[in-house]
Short mmCIF file of C-alpha atoms in Angstrom, two decimals:
data_model
loop_
_atom_site.label_atom_id
_atom_site.label_comp_id
_atom_site.label_asym_id
_atom_site.label_seq_id
_atom_site.Cartn_x
_atom_site.Cartn_y
_atom_site.Cartn_z
CA MET X 223 60.02 44.11 -10.14
CA PRO X 224 57.89 41.23 -8.96
CA GLN X 225 56.58 38.89 -11.58
CA PRO X 226 52.81 38.60 -12.03
CA GLY X 227 51.17 35.95 -9.86
CA LEU X 228 53.92 35.64 -7.29
CA THR X 229 52.25 38.07 -4.91
CA GLU X 230 49.02 36.10 -5.00
CA VAL X 231 50.82 32.85 -4.38
CA ALA X 232 52.77 34.29 -1.49
CA SER X 233 49.64 35.67 0.09
CA ALA X 234 47.89 32.32 -0.25
CA SER X 235 50.62 30.43 1.54
CA PRO X 236 49.88 29.49 5.17
CA ARG X 237 50.83 32.00 7.72
CA LYS X 238 52.43 31.23 11.00
CA GLY X 239 49.90 30.57 13.75
CA VAL X 240 46.96 29.51 11.44
CA LYS X 241 45.75 25.95 12.22
CA LYS X 242 45.29 23.42 9.44
CA TRP X 243 41.71 21.97 9.00
CA TYR X 244 42.74 18.49 10.13
CA THR X 245 43.86 19.89 13.49
CA ASN X 246 40.49 21.61 14.10
CA VAL X 247 38.64 19.66 16.81
CA GLY X 248 35.19 20.84 15.67
CA ILE X 249 35.70 19.70 12.08
CA LEU X 250 37.18 16.37 13.17
CA LEU X 251 34.26 15.77 15.54
CA THR X 252 31.73 16.51 12.80
CA ILE X 253 33.46 14.13 10.41
CA LEU X 254 33.70 11.44 13.09
CA ILE X 255 29.97 11.70 13.91
CA SER X 256 29.11 11.52 10.21
CA LEU X 257 31.26 8.41 9.76
CA ILE X 258 29.69 6.76 12.80
CA ALA X 259 26.19 7.56 11.49
CA LEU X 260 27.03 6.09 8.09
CA SER X 261 28.55 3.01 9.71
CA MET X 262 25.51 2.50 11.94
CA ALA X 263 23.19 2.87 8.96
CA ALA X 264 25.18 0.27 7.02
CA LEU X 265 25.26 -2.02 10.06
CA MET X 266 21.47 -1.69 10.48
CA LEU X 267 20.97 -2.72 6.87
CA LEU X 268 23.10 -5.78 7.49
CA LEU X 269 21.33 -6.67 10.74
CA LEU X 270 17.75 -6.10 9.52
CA PRO X 271 16.02 -9.49 9.13
CA GLN X 272 15.65 -10.63 5.55
CA SER X 273 12.27 -11.61 4.15
CA SER X 274 12.83 -15.35 4.65
CA GLU X 275 13.94 -14.78 8.26
CA ILE X 276 10.84 -12.68 8.95
CA ILE X 277 8.64 -15.52 7.70
CA ARG X 278 10.47 -18.07 9.87
CA PHE X 279 10.08 -15.81 12.90
CA MET X 280 6.40 -15.38 12.05
CA GLN X 281 5.97 -19.18 12.11
CA TRP X 282 7.49 -19.27 15.60
CA ARG X 283 5.25 -16.40 16.76
CA MET X 284 2.12 -18.14 15.50
CA ILE X 285 3.09 -21.41 17.19
CA ASN X 286 3.46 -19.61 20.51
CA ALA X 287 0.37 -17.39 20.26
CA LYS X 288 -1.85 -18.15 23.25
CA SER X 289 -5.05 -17.01 21.55
CA TYR X 290 -6.24 -15.40 18.34
CA TYR X 291 -9.29 -14.91 16.15
CA VAL X 292 -9.29 -16.30 12.62
CA GLU X 293 -11.49 -15.98 9.56
CA ALA X 294 -10.78 -18.56 6.86
CA ASN X 295 -12.12 -19.41 3.44
CA ALA X 296 -11.09 -22.45 1.42
CA ALA X 297 -12.36 -23.61 -1.96
CA TYR X 298 -11.70 -26.32 -4.51
CA GLN X 299 -13.00 -26.31 -8.06
CA GLY X 300 -12.23 -28.97 -10.61
CA GLY X 301 -13.45 -32.08 -12.34
CA LEU X 302 -13.17 -35.86 -12.35
CA ALA X 303 -12.72 -37.78 -15.62
CA ARG X 304 -13.29 -41.54 -15.65
CA LYS X 305 -13.92 -44.21 -18.26
CA ASP X 306 -17.13 -46.20 -18.12
CA ALA X 307 -17.61 -49.87 -19.03
CA ASN X 308 -17.70 -48.96 -22.73
CA GLY X 309 -14.39 -47.09 -22.52
CA THR X 310 -16.04 -43.69 -22.90
CA THR X 311 -14.46 -40.95 -20.79
CA ARG X 312 -17.00 -39.05 -18.73
CA ARG X 313 -16.25 -35.92 -16.76
CA SER X 314 -18.09 -34.69 -13.70
CA ASP X 315 -17.59 -31.27 -12.13
CA GLU X 316 -16.56 -30.94 -8.50
CA ALA X 317 -16.68 -28.02 -6.09
CA VAL X 318 -16.10 -27.60 -2.37
CA ALA X 319 -16.42 -24.34 -0.43
CA PHE X 320 -15.64 -23.93 3.27
CA SER X 321 -15.68 -20.85 5.48
CA SER X 322 -15.09 -20.51 9.19
CA GLU X 323 -14.50 -17.86 11.83
CA GLY X 324 -13.88 -18.07 15.54
CA TRP X 325 -11.51 -18.14 18.49
CA PHE X 326 -8.59 -20.38 19.35
CA ASP X 327 -7.47 -20.23 22.98
CA ARG X 328 -4.44 -22.18 24.24
CA ARG X 329 -3.75 -20.24 27.42
CA ASP X 330 -4.60 -23.31 29.50
CA PRO X 331 -2.42 -26.16 28.11
CA ALA X 332 -4.54 -28.77 29.90
CA LEU X 333 -7.79 -27.43 28.45
CA PRO X 334 -7.29 -25.83 25.01
CA LYS X 335 -10.49 -24.31 23.68
CA THR X 336 -11.90 -23.27 20.36
CA GLN X 337 -15.26 -22.07 19.12
CA GLN X 338 -16.03 -21.53 15.45
CA LYS X 339 -18.90 -20.88 13.09
CA PHE X 340 -18.58 -22.84 9.85
CA ASP X 341 -20.26 -23.22 6.48
CA LEU X 342 -19.43 -26.15 4.21
CA LYS X 343 -20.84 -26.91 0.75
CA TRP X 344 -19.79 -29.48 -1.79
CA GLY X 345 -21.11 -30.44 -5.19
CA ARG X 346 -21.45 -28.07 -8.15
CA THR X 347 -25.13 -28.82 -8.87
CA ASP X 348 -27.51 -28.81 -5.91
CA PRO X 349 -24.63 -28.80 -3.38
CA LEU X 350 -24.88 -30.48 0.00
CA ALA X 351 -24.68 -27.82 2.71
CA PHE X 352 -23.56 -28.06 6.32
CA ALA X 353 -23.48 -24.98 8.55
CA GLY X 354 -23.40 -24.33 12.27
CA GLU X 355 -21.04 -24.04 15.22
CA TYR X 356 -18.17 -26.14 16.50
CA ALA X 357 -16.83 -25.97 20.05
CA ARG X 358 -14.05 -27.82 21.78
CA ALA X 359 -12.86 -27.88 25.37
CA GLY X 360 -9.95 -30.23 25.99
CA GLU X 361 -10.91 -33.53 24.34
CA ALA X 362 -14.67 -32.81 24.29
CA ASN X 363 -15.99 -31.88 20.84
CA TYR X 364 -19.44 -30.39 20.14
CA PHE X 365 -21.41 -29.50 16.99
CA ASN X 366 -24.59 -27.50 16.55
CA PHE X 367 -25.89 -27.63 12.96
CA SER X 368 -28.12 -24.82 11.74
CA GLN X 369 -28.16 -26.31 8.25
CA LEU X 370 -28.01 -29.93 7.09
CA PRO X 371 -29.09 -31.76 3.93
CA PRO X 372 -32.55 -33.35 4.29
CA ARG X 373 -30.98 -36.76 3.87
CA MET X 374 -27.94 -38.63 2.61
CA GLY X 375 -28.93 -41.96 1.18
CA THR X 376 -31.33 -43.42 3.75
CA LEU X 377 -30.01 -41.28 6.60
CA HIS X 378 -32.36 -38.45 7.62
CA PHE X 379 -30.88 -35.40 9.36
CA ASP X 380 -34.02 -33.59 10.52
CA GLU X 381 -33.65 -34.46 14.21
CA PHE X 382 -30.00 -33.34 14.34
CA ARG X 383 -30.57 -29.64 13.57
CA ASN X 384 -30.33 -26.80 16.10
CA ARG X 385 -29.12 -28.87 19.04
CA TRP X 386 -25.72 -29.55 20.55
CA LEU X 387 -24.23 -32.91 19.60
CA ARG X 388 -21.16 -34.41 21.26
CA VAL X 389 -18.70 -36.49 19.26
CA ASN X 390 -15.96 -38.60 20.84
CA VAL X 391 -13.31 -37.67 18.30
CA LYS X 392 -10.51 -39.46 20.14
CA ARG X 393 -12.51 -42.71 20.09
CA LEU X 394 -13.34 -42.32 16.40
CA LEU X 395 -9.73 -41.61 15.45
CA SER X 396 -8.61 -44.73 17.28
CA LEU X 397 -10.82 -46.78 14.94
CA ILE X 398 -9.56 -45.42 11.67
CA ASP X 399 -6.02 -44.64 10.57
CA LEU X 400 -5.76 -41.23 8.91
CA PRO X 401 -2.64 -39.27 7.99
CA LEU X 402 -1.27 -37.25 10.94
CA VAL X 403 -4.11 -38.33 13.24
CA GLY X 404 -5.89 -41.47 14.39
CA GLY X 405 -5.09 -45.12 14.68
CA GLU X 406 -4.03 -47.12 17.70
CA HIS X 407 -0.58 -45.56 17.76
CA PRO X 408 0.72 -44.23 21.07
CA GLU X 409 0.41 -40.50 21.60
CA LEU X 410 3.42 -38.38 20.79
CA LYS X 411 5.88 -37.87 23.61
CA ASP X 412 6.49 -34.34 24.80
CA GLU X 413 9.98 -34.33 23.30
CA ASP X 414 8.56 -35.44 19.93
CA LYS X 415 5.97 -32.65 20.03
CA ALA X 416 8.67 -30.11 20.86
CA TYR X 417 10.85 -31.46 18.05
CA LEU X 418 8.04 -31.21 15.48
CA LEU X 419 7.20 -27.67 16.59
CA GLU X 420 10.82 -26.64 16.19
CA GLN X 421 10.97 -28.24 12.75
CA PHE X 422 7.75 -26.46 11.81
CA ARG X 423 9.31 -23.16 12.83
CA GLN X 424 12.42 -23.77 10.75
CA THR X 425 10.83 -25.29 7.65
CA PRO X 426 10.59 -22.81 4.74
CA PHE X 427 7.06 -23.70 3.65
CA VAL X 428 6.98 -20.68 1.36
CA GLY X 429 9.62 -18.88 -0.63
CA VAL X 430 9.58 -15.12 -1.18
CA ASP X 431 9.27 -14.09 -4.82
CA GLU X 432 8.89 -10.37 -4.23
CA LYS X 433 8.65 -7.87 -1.38
CA LEU X 434 5.66 -5.66 -2.14
CA LYS X 435 4.68 -2.27 -0.76
CA THR X 436 4.06 -2.19 2.99
CA GLU X 437 0.33 -2.12 3.78
CA THR X 438 -1.91 -1.33 6.74
CA LEU X 439 -4.48 -3.99 7.71
CA GLY X 440 -6.98 -3.07 10.41
CA GLY X 441 -4.69 -0.33 11.68
CA VAL X 442 -1.64 -2.62 11.77
CA ARG X 443 1.38 -1.91 9.58
CA THR X 444 2.40 -5.10 7.74
CA TYR X 445 5.11 -6.39 5.46
CA HIS X 446 3.51 -7.61 2.22
CA TYR X 447 5.14 -10.44 0.30
CA LYS X 448 4.41 -12.29 -2.88
CA VAL X 449 5.21 -15.90 -1.92
CA ARG X 450 5.47 -19.31 -3.52
CA PRO X 451 4.44 -22.48 -1.61
CA GLU X 452 7.32 -24.95 -1.48
CA ILE X 453 5.66 -28.32 -2.16
CA LEU X 454 8.84 -30.32 -1.46
CA PHE X 455 9.09 -28.91 2.07
CA PHE X 456 5.39 -29.56 2.66
CA LYS X 457 6.00 -33.19 1.73
CA ASP X 458 9.15 -33.52 3.82
CA TYR X 459 7.40 -32.17 6.89
CA TYR X 460 4.42 -34.46 6.31
CA VAL X 461 6.70 -37.49 6.13
CA LEU X 462 8.56 -36.39 9.26
CA ALA X 463 5.39 -35.74 11.30
CA GLU X 464 3.70 -38.93 10.12
CA SER X 465 6.79 -41.01 10.94
CA LYS X 466 6.82 -39.58 14.47
CA ARG X 467 3.13 -40.38 14.88
CA LEU X 468 3.56 -43.95 13.62
CA GLY X 469 6.70 -44.44 15.70
CA ARG X 470 8.55 -45.86 12.68
CA GLU X 471 9.86 -45.04 9.24
CA PHE X 472 7.58 -45.13 6.21
CA THR X 473 7.12 -48.41 4.37
CA GLY X 474 7.84 -48.44 0.66
CA LYS X 475 4.12 -48.37 -0.11
CA GLU X 476 3.50 -45.41 2.19
CA ARG X 477 6.37 -43.43 0.71
CA ILE X 478 5.18 -44.11 -2.84
CA ALA X 479 1.68 -42.91 -1.89
CA ALA X 480 3.08 -39.69 -0.38
CA ASP X 481 5.40 -39.08 -3.34
CA ALA X 482 2.56 -39.64 -5.80
CA PHE X 483 0.18 -37.28 -4.01
CA PHE X 484 2.62 -34.39 -3.67
CA ALA X 485 3.86 -34.91 -7.23
CA ASP X 486 0.30 -34.17 -8.36
CA VAL X 487 0.23 -30.87 -6.44
CA THR X 488 1.65 -27.74 -8.06
CA ALA X 489 2.16 -24.41 -6.30
CA ASP X 490 0.42 -21.57 -8.09
CA ASP X 491 0.95 -18.35 -6.13
CA GLY X 492 0.36 -16.68 -2.80
CA GLU X 493 0.68 -13.61 -0.60
CA MET X 494 1.45 -12.96 3.06
CA TRP X 495 0.99 -9.96 5.33
CA ILE X 496 3.17 -9.98 8.49
CA GLY X 497 3.13 -7.34 11.23
CA THR X 498 6.17 -5.05 11.12
CA ARG X 499 6.28 -4.77 14.93
CA ASP X 500 4.94 -8.04 16.36
CA TYR X 501 5.69 -10.37 13.39
CA PHE X 502 2.31 -12.11 13.65
CA LEU X 503 0.66 -13.38 10.48
CA TYR X 504 -2.30 -11.12 9.74
CA ARG X 505 -3.33 -12.49 6.35
CA VAL X 506 -2.31 -15.32 4.06
CA ARG X 507 -3.52 -16.35 0.62
CA LEU X 508 -2.25 -19.54 -1.05
CA ARG X 509 -3.29 -21.26 -4.25
CA PHE X 510 -2.47 -24.78 -5.48
CA LYS X 511 -3.23 -26.84 -8.56
CA TYR X 512 -3.97 -30.58 -8.42
CA ASP X 513 -3.87 -33.08 -11.29
CA ASP X 514 -3.56 -36.86 -10.88
CA GLY X 515 -4.65 -37.76 -14.40
CA GLU X 516 -8.30 -38.31 -13.40
CA ARG X 517 -9.04 -35.48 -11.00
CA ASN X 518 -7.76 -31.96 -11.64
CA GLY X 519 -8.62 -28.58 -10.20
CA VAL X 520 -7.53 -25.57 -8.17
CA PHE X 521 -7.46 -25.27 -4.38
CA SER X 522 -7.19 -21.88 -2.68
CA ILE X 523 -7.23 -20.72 0.91
CA THR X 524 -7.38 -17.26 2.49
CA ALA X 525 -7.16 -16.59 6.22
CA ASN X 526 -7.18 -13.44 8.35
CA PHE X 527 -5.81 -13.41 11.92
CA THR X 528 -6.51 -10.81 14.61
CA HIS X 529 -6.77 -10.26 18.41
CA PHE X 530 -3.53 -12.02 19.25
CA ASN X 531 -3.12 -13.02 22.92
CA GLU X 532 -6.37 -11.28 23.88
CA PRO X 533 -8.96 -12.78 26.24
CA SER X 534 -11.63 -14.75 24.41
CA VAL X 535 -15.24 -15.34 25.45
CA MET X 536 -16.52 -18.80 24.55
CA ASP X 537 -19.86 -20.42 25.23
CA ILE X 538 -18.96 -24.11 25.54
CA PRO X 539 -22.10 -26.30 25.96
CA SER X 540 -22.39 -28.19 29.24
CA GLN X 541 -25.95 -29.61 29.25
CA ASP X 542 -28.68 -30.88 26.91
CA VAL X 543 -26.05 -32.53 24.73
CA GLU X 544 -26.59 -35.78 22.82
CA ASP X 545 -23.72 -38.11 21.99
CA VAL X 546 -23.74 -39.16 18.31
CA SER X 547 -20.34 -40.85 18.20
CA GLN X 548 -21.85 -44.19 17.17
CA LEU X 549 -23.63 -42.59 14.21
CA VAL X 550 -20.46 -40.88 13.00
CA GLU X 551 -18.53 -44.12 13.54
CA SER X 552 -20.87 -45.88 11.11
CA MET X 553 -20.07 -43.25 8.46
CA LEU X 554 -16.27 -43.41 8.78
CA PRO X 555 -15.61 -45.95 6.00
CA GLY X 556 -17.39 -43.81 3.42
CA ILE X 557 -15.66 -40.64 4.60
CA LYS X 558 -12.22 -42.17 4.52
CA ALA X 559 -12.67 -43.58 1.02
CA HIS X 560 -12.52 -40.02 -0.38
CA LEU X 561 -9.21 -39.03 1.27
CA PRO X 562 -6.22 -39.33 -1.11
CA LEU X 563 -3.63 -40.15 1.55
CA ALA X 564 -5.82 -42.47 3.66
CA LYS X 565 -4.33 -45.86 4.39
CA GLU X 566 -5.72 -49.35 4.02
CA GLY X 567 -8.38 -50.80 6.32
CA LEU X 568 -11.60 -48.83 5.89
CA VAL X 569 -13.43 -50.92 8.48
CA PRO X 570 -11.89 -51.58 11.92
CA ARG X 571 -10.77 -55.14 12.50
CA GLY X 572 -13.43 -57.40 14.03
CA THR X 573 -16.33 -55.31 12.70
CA LYS X 574 -19.05 -57.40 11.04
CA VAL X 575 -20.34 -56.12 7.72
CA ASP X 576 -24.01 -56.39 6.80
CA GLU X 577 -24.47 -58.54 3.68
CA LYS X 578 -27.21 -56.37 2.13
CA THR X 579 -25.92 -52.86 2.75
CA GLY X 580 -22.19 -53.51 2.81
CA LEU X 581 -21.99 -51.23 5.87
CA PRO X 582 -20.72 -52.07 9.34
CA ALA X 583 -23.39 -53.87 11.36
CA THR X 584 -23.52 -50.93 13.80
CA ALA X 585 -24.78 -48.74 10.95
CA LYS X 586 -27.62 -51.00 9.81
CA ALA X 587 -30.29 -49.44 12.01
CA VAL X 588 -29.24 -45.94 11.02
CA PHE X 589 -29.26 -46.55 7.27
CA GLU X 590 -32.45 -48.64 7.09
CA PRO X 591 -35.07 -47.07 4.76
CA ALA X 592 -37.57 -44.89 6.59
#
């Protein structure tokens, strides 16, 4: 008599002629496809660019953009504390606000163009205001002011409103040595320009703190990042670019000045929006703090970019333009005195200074009382 359970076991044993599952072509094919799909998915995750790589690629894309439209807003708010002759510390508030929008067009390397509307105000109480248009074609620079202060010192601005004014920027920069531009230094060689562009592309100016939810800006899907400006890399690139411009290494005094300035700058926070398909920068917001012991405040900038590599329509002035380069030249010493990284030599060598006004002789007629 058969024991209980043996019949079931016998019936469950494989019969002759029944194929095992691992010999079934259909099952094996399904498993193989599934494994390939999983492998491809894992490989895609490995090959997808990381946040830092996306930002580096964005920098390269922006460098090579032939044209784009930009809207920018920059602002500084802070104060200046100084001791008077009696040793009393007095603090004065400071504020600067700048906005601009317009086209940049570099499709013709020999004749790069730009046209912008701008609005600049500085001073917290009764601020000085400058507003108008700026246009550039090649090395020709033009301004048309719709708003100017009535006067600055003894200089009246009434006659300079609502008319195109030409400024020989290249000539002015040759007279005064400013960081990254100006001076009598030879122009950068093509290989130096290419080297600096490549270094700009590779330099991690910002670090990614957090990848935020993907957003749509103006119909464009963008990666959204919370970023942190890397002050050390800003300084290193400044030193590199300035050394190339000067054609030599920094002197000890120049390096100390650069170290001191960037040591006073602290990164606060920032955000970036980068296109998921074209990797162009569509929006950036950065915020810095500055404190040198006397002056302290907060600087912020926001910029929006659109219309990449699209044709631009610019109205560059060609007639009824007055050259005011000599007037601006007379104002250079005062302008340069307010720039933290400006070098020595406010007045070009060989320029005679008026004994009464302390200004270059070329400025005497301009600054005489009305």
